[in-house]
Short mmCIF file of C-alpha atoms in Angstrom, two decimals:
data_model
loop_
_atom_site.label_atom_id
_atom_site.label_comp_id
_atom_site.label_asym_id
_atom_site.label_seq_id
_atom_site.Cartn_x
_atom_site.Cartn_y
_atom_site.Cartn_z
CA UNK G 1 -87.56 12.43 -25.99
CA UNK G 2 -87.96 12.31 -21.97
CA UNK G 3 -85.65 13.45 -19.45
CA UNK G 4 -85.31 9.71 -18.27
CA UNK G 5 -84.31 8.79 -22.28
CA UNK G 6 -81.71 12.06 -22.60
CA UNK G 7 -79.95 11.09 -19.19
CA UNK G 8 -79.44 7.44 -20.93
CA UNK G 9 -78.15 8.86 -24.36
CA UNK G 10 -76.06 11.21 -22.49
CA UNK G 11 -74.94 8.38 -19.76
CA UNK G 12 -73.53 6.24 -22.51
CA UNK G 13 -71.23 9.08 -24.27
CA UNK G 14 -69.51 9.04 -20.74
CA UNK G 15 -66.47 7.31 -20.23
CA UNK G 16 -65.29 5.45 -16.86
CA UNK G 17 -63.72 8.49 -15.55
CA UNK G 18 -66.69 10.91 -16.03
CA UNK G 19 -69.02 8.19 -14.43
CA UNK G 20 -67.32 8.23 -11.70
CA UNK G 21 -67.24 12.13 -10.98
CA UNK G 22 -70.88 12.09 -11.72
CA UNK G 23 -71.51 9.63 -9.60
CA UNK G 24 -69.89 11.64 -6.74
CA UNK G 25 -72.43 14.30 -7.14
CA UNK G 26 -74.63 14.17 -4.00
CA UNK G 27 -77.87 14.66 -3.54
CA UNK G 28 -79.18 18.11 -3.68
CA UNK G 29 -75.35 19.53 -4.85
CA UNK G 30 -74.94 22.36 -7.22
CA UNK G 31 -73.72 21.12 -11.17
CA UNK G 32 -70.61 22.14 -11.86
CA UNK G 33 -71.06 24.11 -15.20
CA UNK G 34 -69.75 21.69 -17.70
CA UNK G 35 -72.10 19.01 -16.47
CA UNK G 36 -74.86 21.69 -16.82
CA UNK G 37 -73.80 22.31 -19.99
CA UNK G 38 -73.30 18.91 -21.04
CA UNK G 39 -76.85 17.46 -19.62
CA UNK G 40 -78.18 20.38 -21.13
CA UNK G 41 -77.13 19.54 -24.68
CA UNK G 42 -78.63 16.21 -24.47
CA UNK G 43 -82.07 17.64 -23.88
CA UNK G 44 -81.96 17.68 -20.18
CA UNK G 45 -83.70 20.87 -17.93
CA UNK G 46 -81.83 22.09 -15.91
CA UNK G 47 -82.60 24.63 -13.85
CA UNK G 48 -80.38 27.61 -12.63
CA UNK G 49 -80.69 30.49 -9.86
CA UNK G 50 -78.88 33.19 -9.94
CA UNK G 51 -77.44 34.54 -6.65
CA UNK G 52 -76.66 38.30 -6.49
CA UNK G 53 -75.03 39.89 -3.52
CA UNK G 54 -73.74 43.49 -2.81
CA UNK G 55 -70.01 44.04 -0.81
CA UNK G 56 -69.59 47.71 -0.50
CA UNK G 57 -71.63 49.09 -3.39
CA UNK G 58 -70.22 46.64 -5.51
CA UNK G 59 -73.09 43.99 -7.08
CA UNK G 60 -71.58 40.36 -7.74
CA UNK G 61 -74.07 38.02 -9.60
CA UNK G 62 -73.35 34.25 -10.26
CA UNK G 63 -75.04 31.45 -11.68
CA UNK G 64 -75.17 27.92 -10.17
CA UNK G 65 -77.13 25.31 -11.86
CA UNK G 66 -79.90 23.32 -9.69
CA UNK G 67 -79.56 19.21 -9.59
CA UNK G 68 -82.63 18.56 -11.42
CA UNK G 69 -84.78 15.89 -9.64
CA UNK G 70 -84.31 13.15 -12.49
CA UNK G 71 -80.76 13.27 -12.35
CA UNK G 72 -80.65 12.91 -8.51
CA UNK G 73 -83.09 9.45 -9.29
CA UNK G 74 -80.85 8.42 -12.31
CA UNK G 75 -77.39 8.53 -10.27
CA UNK G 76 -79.11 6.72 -7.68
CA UNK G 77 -80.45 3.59 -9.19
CA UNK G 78 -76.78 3.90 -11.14
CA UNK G 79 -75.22 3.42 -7.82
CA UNK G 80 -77.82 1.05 -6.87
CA UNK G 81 -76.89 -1.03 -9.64
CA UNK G 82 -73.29 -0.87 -8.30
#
């Protein structure tokens, strides 16, 4: 299956509500993790960085997950369509 075909499947599982919070994701903004997650169980890469920091000899580490580039093109002919 291609990205383009797994964003479609996993489009149409959405209802109105989650629509429109996806389509509020901006260009080049971090996924919130339960879109991740979700995008990522339909077959969609997405990537993550990890971003590690130290405050006073204590490490922090977190995970944000990367828009990937077909997503960004999807939402955008979505709102095009609009």
């Amino acid at each position: 299956m291609t990205q383009t075909a797994a964003l479609e499947q996993w489009w149409a599982s959405l209802d109105e509500a989650r629509r429109r919070e996806a389509l509020d994701i901006e260009p080049g903004d971090f996924l919130a993790e339960v879109v991740a997650l979700d995008l990522m169980l339909y077959g969609v890469h997405v990537p993550d960085v990890a971003l590690a920091w130290d405050v006073d000899g204590l490490q922090q580490r977190v995970t944000v997950h990367v828009q990937p580039a077909v997503l960004t093109e999807f939402l955008s002919g979505v709102r095009a369509l609009r």
